[in-house]
Each structure stands twice: as C-alpha cells, then as structure tokens.
Amino acid sequence: MDLLRFALRKLLAGLPLILGVTLLSFTLMVYFGPDKTYQLLGKNPTPEQIAEIRHELGYDRPFVTRYVEYLRQLVTLDFGNSDSTGEEVNAVLARTIPVSLALELPGFILGNLLAIGLALTAGYFRGGWPDKLIMGLAVIGMSISFLIVIFAFQIWFCTSYGLDWFPVRGWKAENLAEYLRHIAVPTLATMFVALGYSTRFYRAVIVEELNRDHVRTARAYGTPPARLFYRNILKNCAIPIITRIMFTIPSIVIGGALLIETTFGIPGVGKVAYEAIVSGDQPVLKAVVGLTALLFVVTLLITDILYRAVDPRVSIR
Amino acid sequence: MNAVIADALADPTPRSLWSAAVRKLARDRAGLIGLAVVLAYLVAALGVWLGLWATEWAEITGSKWAPVSAEHWFGTNIIGQDIFQRGIYSTATAFEVGLVVAVLAAALGGVLGALAGFFVGSWIDELILWAMGVLDAMPFYLLVAAVAFALADNPWSMHVAMIATFWTTTSRLVRGEVIKLRGMEFVEAARAIGVPPTVTIFRHILPNTTHILLVQMTLAFVDAIKAEVILSFLGLGVKGGMSWGLMISESTLEFLGGHFNNLIAASCLMFGLVYAFNMFADALQDALDPKQVSA
C-alpha cells in the first residue's frame, strides 16, 4: 500500500517533466518543423485546396489548441494516422518497437555484464598490469567514434574485404539462426562503443567501495575473492550501477538505436522517428517523443523503487 | 606518508589548489604527451584559419582515387580531391565545434548551476532543475534534428543543440558544489557586510567552481567532436564546410569500389585528437580533484 502511494506520488511529480518535454518537442518539431502542405498537393493547387490540406493537417488552428489536442492524444494513447503513409501510428510503433528491443537488448545486457566483469578485474588488480591494460583499452575505446566502429565492423565482418560472415544490411527474425546472424555485428558494435565508458564508470564505483574499512576487514578475515566481490562490494555498489543501467533504458529504446538502425537498414523505431523528423510526419513524432517522456518518468519511478529494494536505508516515504 | 609530511615541512609556502594541480600535471607523463598532441592539432587548425595550408581542400587536384603519393599524402577521394588537405581542414572544424560548444555549455551550466545551488529550494532552483530534467528526457539525436529544422538550416543549429543538451551535466555538478559552498564562512561574511546575492554568486562562489568547469569543458570538447561526426553523417551537422564526419559519410560511397583512404584518414585523425584529449582530460581531472590534493 505504501509502495502504491509512493508510486502514485512519484508519477504525479513527473507530470511537470512530461509537460515540459511535450511542450518543448511540440514547439520545436511540430510548430517549427517541416511543412507538409505542398508535398501532399498536386501541381498548381488552388487557394481552396491549400486551405483544405492545411485544415486537414491542423496547421490553421492556434498553437494552444494544437498542443492541448496533443496532450489529449497522449493521455488516450491515440495518435491517429501517419501523415506520410496513412498507417495507424500505434500500428507503426507496435511493428517497430519490438524490432528495436530485439536488436538492442542483447548488446545492452552483454555489454553491461562484460563491463562489470572487467571493472571487477581491474579493481581487484588495482595498480597492476591487468588494471593498466583494461583501463588503457577503455580510453582507446572511448576515443573511437561509434560511426567508425560501425563501418569498420561492417567492412571487416560483412564484406569480401574482410571475413564476409554476416549480412551488411537488413533484418530477418523468423528463426533463431537468422535473428542471430542479423544482430551479431550491430551487437558487437554497440558493445564495443559502450564498453569503454561503462568499464571506467564501474571501476570508479568499485574502487571507491574497495577502499572502505568493511572490505579491508572482510579481506583480513580471509573472505574468498568471489564472495568478497559479491557480498561486500557489488551489493554496496548497487545504487550507482542501477542508476546508470536504468537511465540508459529510455535512450536505447528510442535514441541509441537510431544510428545502428540507419546504418544497418533495420526497420526499428529509431529509424522511423528519424525519418519522421526529416519528412515532418507529425503524428509519428508526437507519439515517439511523448512516449519517450512517459518512459523516462516511469524509469525514474522504477529506479526509486529499486533503490528501496537494494538498500534498506532508502525510505519510500 | 612520512615522505609527504617531510615534503610539506621542507616547503613552508602554502600551496593552493592551482599550484598543486600544475605540479601534479607536470609529473603526469601521459597527460603531458596528450597535451602536446592536442597543441600540435591546434597548430594545424590555426594554420587553416590563417590560410597557411589546406587551402585547396575543395579543389579537384588529382585523378579519381589516386593512390598515396608524395603529391597526395593520403591519396584522393571519389572526385579527385586531396584527402590530406581535407583532413587537415577538418581539424579546424573540429576545434571550432569543440571550443564553441565546450566554452558556451560550461558557461551556461556554470551560471545556471550556481543560481540553482545558491537559491536551493526556491522557485529558481525548481525551474532550473525542471529545465535540466526536460532536456535530459529528450532523445539527443531527435532534439538535434528538431533544432536543426526549427532553425531552418542555420549553420549554427548543431552548436545550439549541443550546447542546449551538454550544459545540464555541468550544471548539476556546479549546483552540488555551490550548495556546499554557500554554507561556508566566506559566503556568510559576504552576506554580513551586505554584498548583494548576484555579486556573491559571480565574484565569490563561481570562481570556486572553476576546477569543475575546466574538467567539464574538456569532456564537452571531446563529446562535441564525437557528436559532430555522427550528426554530419545523419545530415544534421556541418554545413558549407568540411569535417571528419562529412569525410566519413562521403567515404561510404567509396566502399563498394574498395577504396578506404578517406575513411581511414578521417578515422585516424579524429582518433588521434580525441585520444590525446582524453589522456589530457584524465590528467587534468586527477590534478584538479580536491580530494586528492593532500595525498
């Protein structure tokens, strides 16, 4: 019951944030965004035709009316039909979001696990050569552009100039083998790029914990490393680690997939959102940005609840 | 430990954060090498700005896909432009983007963070926190694309979008620091003798957050250069010039023909600058960390 009240209060506190994001995105993308009138009209339109199309797209109504209409759509989760294809926006999202998730999740999970593993290794051998090697590689990884990684991996793994093992573009997920074949290179690229930043972050958190008295005591009592790392270190580092992981979630659902999806020709939500911006497809844009804001607030809420679960000192009141 | 004490006794002059930081930085070999490489790139960029070299970056000076030679150090691209000149010219673009974004984002973040921290709990703080939350909740690339369209293809739209999103990190850190500082005696003393709040913030508090601003600026510089490459590839970045991002995006046309000089040149030049800057930023961060000064 307490938890429910806490959740509701947090969601209510998230309202100004949602209003802010929707207002900003509405002003930028819808009010100042591309004008679709003339793309939809034939040659030599009459003024009446122009007025009719503008009315259909809602361009002739005042700013406030259009914004309130947007909020109504967001609350009812009914965003109408895409301006470009006429397809229902919810159908577009239902088609593309699972693709993005299937594409991003394996790399996200494996990347974070690997980063934590490397960070633990570096922390354990602090100052020694494994630490220096891992941290040195992390800085190199941080210094290579995501775009370069993508192209290098594409050339290396997917063309006859390299190994030619995987398809360069496209998306098929009918069976497991096809699915794995298509996500292999994008996943490697995502992991490679995230690994440098994540490992450094996790190492900093772990090293701070390693310096604490209780860890020294546990060590002095001869706690085996595996147990020491799990019970005395990882559990105490849970809050910063959870925060980092949780806050990447909204961006991997929408933003992070954009570049991968564009370069690998994968029909996910990031690509759809990007195309909507470029073409001025307002119904799709409104849905994507509005839902991202909602997702962000929900993530904040879940993070707060998780804090409570891992750290009894955090109160939900 | 004894060595530190002996060192402190032998040198009775009080050491400020800054002189200690400079000493520490001077001992950090990786950081110094990084700084030297960054300065070499800066010289390359200055030469471009002064029109000393890379002046023919847009001219067709050779045949299509000419190999590496004494005349064309990195070969030529798909229409016969010299890749080395284009790469060097792009260095200037990278510095322009990095410096403009880093300085302005740090300035904005510093001022807003100091205001929020000084008036913590008031409506000013709430408003600034809300603005930071809103910007952080927007997907970065969508925001940049939206700003690019809203500014109607203005060449500065990329810079505006990056500054608008990069200041929030600085602002959060400065806010936290200022909340600590506002409880200290020197702020109390300023208030006691009737110094107005704005003067207190800008004359007395903000200078004490310079170490945060400096480190954040180096991080923003690197982030801006990396973001430029991706944005230029997406068609939202540099307009009417040349940049590493545009070179990489141009190089995708050459993959099918098996020509990778453009990609390799842009990648290596960019990696060199970003890696060197990361090394320097790390050294600076270590040197300026107040927690480590006494150690």
XYZ file of C-alpha atoms in Angstrom, chain B residues 3-294:
292
model
C 57.648 11.492 2.760
C 54.570 13.682 2.293
C 54.971 15.233 5.718
C 58.672 15.804 5.156
C 57.857 17.341 1.810
C 55.323 19.664 3.430
C 57.789 20.674 6.181
C 60.554 21.323 3.699
C 58.333 23.610 1.666
C 56.611 26.019 4.058
C 54.886 28.145 1.385
C 51.148 27.461 1.395
C 50.076 25.603 -1.723
C 46.857 26.488 -3.491
C 44.727 24.022 -5.386
C 46.089 25.522 -8.597
C 49.806 25.362 -7.926
C 49.364 21.844 -6.582
C 47.429 20.936 -9.713
C 50.116 22.337 -12.006
C 52.816 20.409 -10.111
C 50.796 17.239 -10.344
C 50.042 17.741 -14.006
C 53.727 18.376 -14.733
C 54.535 14.937 -13.300
C 51.853 13.153 -15.348
C 53.714 11.994 -18.433
C 50.702 10.564 -20.328
C 48.793 13.772 -19.709
C 51.661 15.921 -20.984
C 52.046 13.852 -24.137
C 48.291 14.172 -24.660
C 48.538 17.939 -24.241
C 51.433 18.118 -26.703
C 49.465 16.206 -29.334
C 46.426 18.425 -28.794
C 48.628 21.508 -29.227
C 50.027 20.060 -32.470
C 46.463 19.675 -33.751
C 45.750 23.229 -32.608
C 48.692 24.476 -34.680
C 47.252 22.622 -37.672
C 43.899 24.279 -37.055
C 45.464 27.745 -36.617
C 47.243 27.309 -39.938
C 43.927 26.579 -41.605
C 42.299 29.635 -40.015
C 45.198 31.830 -41.124
C 45.035 30.360 -44.619
C 48.564 28.936 -44.477
C 47.722 25.414 -45.604
C 44.899 23.115 -46.684
C 43.624 25.933 -48.894
C 42.832 23.599 -51.783
C 40.590 21.263 -49.794
C 37.630 21.900 -52.105
C 39.561 21.831 -55.394
C 39.945 18.828 -57.656
C 43.720 18.464 -57.716
C 44.177 14.910 -58.967
C 42.541 11.980 -60.643
C 39.782 9.956 -59.013
C 41.012 7.642 -56.222
C 44.676 8.419 -56.779
C 46.893 6.280 -54.551
C 49.063 7.585 -51.728
C 51.953 9.593 -53.231
C 54.299 12.478 -52.459
C 51.806 14.842 -54.040
C 48.714 13.394 -52.339
C 49.857 12.147 -48.951
C 46.658 10.238 -48.226
C 45.543 9.804 -51.854
C 42.451 11.401 -53.350
C 38.726 10.809 -52.954
C 35.940 9.816 -55.323
C 36.162 13.038 -57.367
C 39.896 13.620 -57.039
C 40.144 15.968 -54.059
C 43.203 15.664 -51.835
C 42.293 13.695 -48.713
C 45.196 15.018 -46.627
C 44.154 18.644 -47.198
C 40.545 17.811 -46.397
C 41.584 16.024 -43.222
C 43.695 18.945 -42.051
C 40.988 21.446 -42.946
C 38.561 19.344 -40.882
C 40.841 19.712 -37.854
C 39.933 23.390 -37.798
C 36.246 22.496 -38.000
C 36.649 20.069 -35.094
C 38.318 22.728 -32.937
C 35.690 25.288 -33.864
C 32.835 22.937 -32.914
C 34.602 21.626 -29.805
C 35.646 25.020 -28.452
C 32.372 26.836 -29.131
C 30.284 24.059 -27.597
C 32.615 23.407 -24.640
C 33.003 27.070 -23.623
C 29.365 28.057 -24.033
C 27.963 24.858 -22.474
C 30.286 25.251 -19.472
C 29.380 28.937 -19.130
C 25.654 28.243 -19.300
C 25.930 25.244 -16.979
C 28.107 27.193 -14.548
C 25.803 30.205 -14.305
C 22.548 28.240 -14.103
C 24.061 25.654 -11.760
C 25.362 28.406 -9.454
C 21.974 30.148 -9.446
C 20.162 26.889 -8.689
C 22.635 25.964 -5.967
C 22.663 29.398 -4.320
C 18.883 29.627 -4.258
C 18.469 25.928 -3.472
C 14.861 25.008 -2.679
C 13.437 28.220 -4.133
C 11.417 28.529 -7.342
C 14.588 29.450 -9.275
C 16.152 26.134 -8.274
C 12.944 24.247 -9.111
C 12.745 25.921 -12.525
C 16.357 25.163 -13.430
C 16.066 21.574 -12.199
C 12.924 21.194 -14.283
C 14.664 22.523 -17.383
C 17.552 20.095 -16.858
C 15.132 17.194 -16.404
C 13.244 18.116 -19.575
C 16.394 18.321 -21.681
C 17.756 15.068 -20.263
C 14.470 13.297 -21.017
C 14.606 14.196 -24.720
C 16.409 11.727 -27.011
C 19.580 13.595 -28.046
C 19.532 12.961 -31.801
C 15.837 13.742 -32.093
C 16.397 17.019 -30.251
C 19.288 17.963 -32.521
C 17.258 17.120 -35.606
C 14.356 19.162 -34.307
C 16.579 22.162 -33.531
C 18.148 21.876 -36.982
C 14.732 22.123 -38.609
C 13.426 24.793 -36.252
C 16.432 26.983 -37.070
C 15.772 26.463 -40.777
C 19.163 25.055 -41.822
C 21.126 27.660 -39.909
C 24.807 26.552 -39.831
C 24.831 27.033 -36.040
C 21.860 24.775 -35.338
C 24.145 21.871 -34.450
C 26.100 24.014 -31.971
C 22.893 25.338 -30.417
C 21.502 21.835 -29.973
C 24.714 20.528 -28.407
C 25.017 23.470 -26.017
C 21.353 23.059 -25.089
C 21.943 19.451 -24.055
C 25.535 19.488 -22.760
C 25.105 22.182 -20.099
C 22.938 20.029 -17.844
C 25.776 17.783 -16.594
C 27.966 20.767 -15.706
C 25.013 22.473 -14.123
C 24.222 19.530 -11.842
C 27.835 19.294 -10.642
C 28.150 23.059 -10.073
C 24.820 23.130 -8.256
C 26.021 20.419 -5.873
C 29.291 22.248 -5.243
C 27.572 25.603 -4.696
C 25.166 24.061 -2.181
C 28.283 23.050 -0.227
C 29.977 26.449 -0.690
C 27.010 28.620 0.287
C 27.199 27.335 3.853
C 30.855 28.357 4.261
C 32.149 31.306 6.244
C 33.296 33.439 3.327
C 29.795 33.473 1.884
C 28.362 34.268 5.282
C 30.889 37.076 5.643
C 29.933 38.471 2.253
C 26.281 38.437 3.255
C 27.090 40.043 6.617
C 28.746 43.041 5.003
C 25.844 43.428 2.610
C 27.214 42.091 -0.683
C 24.218 41.586 -2.990
C 23.459 37.944 -3.976
C 24.399 38.353 -7.651
C 27.836 39.733 -6.726
C 28.303 36.945 -4.183
C 27.483 34.328 -6.792
C 29.647 35.693 -9.592
C 32.571 37.177 -7.617
C 32.848 34.822 -4.666
C 31.177 31.499 -5.439
C 31.528 30.828 -9.162
C 35.346 31.282 -9.198
C 35.491 28.457 -6.633
C 33.883 26.067 -9.109
C 36.452 26.716 -11.861
C 38.013 23.286 -11.386
C 34.654 21.660 -12.202
C 34.100 23.946 -15.191
C 37.557 23.212 -16.591
C 37.158 19.442 -16.395
C 33.638 19.615 -17.798
C 34.895 21.752 -20.673
C 37.458 19.122 -21.666
C 34.774 16.422 -21.534
C 32.328 18.539 -23.556
C 35.039 19.239 -26.149
C 35.500 15.520 -26.778
C 31.753 14.845 -26.753
C 31.141 17.673 -29.216
C 33.716 16.352 -31.691
C 32.264 12.858 -31.461
C 28.695 14.109 -31.803
C 29.655 16.252 -34.813
C 30.820 13.173 -36.708
C 27.536 11.357 -36.152
C 25.369 14.404 -36.818
C 27.216 15.248 -40.021
C 26.696 11.669 -41.161
C 22.961 11.989 -40.484
C 22.924 15.225 -42.483
C 22.294 17.385 -39.417
C 25.800 18.637 -38.748
C 28.343 20.817 -40.525
C 27.004 22.765 -43.480
C 29.051 24.523 -46.114
C 32.447 23.245 -44.975
C 34.365 20.063 -44.407
C 34.581 17.892 -41.330
C 35.680 14.415 -40.352
C 32.027 13.436 -40.125
C 31.402 14.580 -43.705
C 34.535 12.759 -44.867
C 33.326 9.531 -43.265
C 29.876 9.974 -44.712
C 31.427 10.669 -48.139
C 33.613 7.563 -47.784
C 30.550 5.292 -47.619
C 30.157 5.927 -51.362
C 33.638 4.525 -51.913
C 33.271 1.236 -50.010
C 31.786 -0.615 -52.965
C 34.793 0.327 -55.071
C 37.082 -0.917 -52.318
C 38.626 2.485 -51.546
C 39.087 3.148 -47.851
C 41.633 6.009 -47.783
C 39.010 8.611 -46.912
C 37.588 6.548 -44.056
C 40.994 5.632 -42.679
C 42.355 9.197 -42.876
C 39.336 10.767 -41.166
C 39.169 7.993 -38.550
C 42.849 8.180 -37.637
C 42.972 11.976 -37.486
C 39.893 12.026 -35.309
C 41.074 9.195 -33.075
C 44.420 10.941 -32.550
C 42.838 14.162 -31.337
C 40.144 12.521 -29.212
C 42.557 10.037 -27.622
C 45.133 12.718 -26.826
C 42.433 14.953 -25.415
C 41.077 12.101 -23.298
C 44.558 11.491 -21.857
C 44.920 15.185 -21.071
C 41.403 15.368 -19.615
C 42.170 12.413 -17.328
C 45.389 14.028 -16.107
C 43.599 17.328 -15.544
C 40.833 15.582 -13.644
C 43.348 13.826 -11.381
C 45.278 17.043 -10.823
C 42.194 19.101 -10.005
C 40.456 16.587 -7.771
C 40.409 18.407 -4.424
C 40.066 15.101 -2.591
C 43.465 14.014 -3.878
C 45.400 17.261 -3.392
C 46.701 16.394 0.048
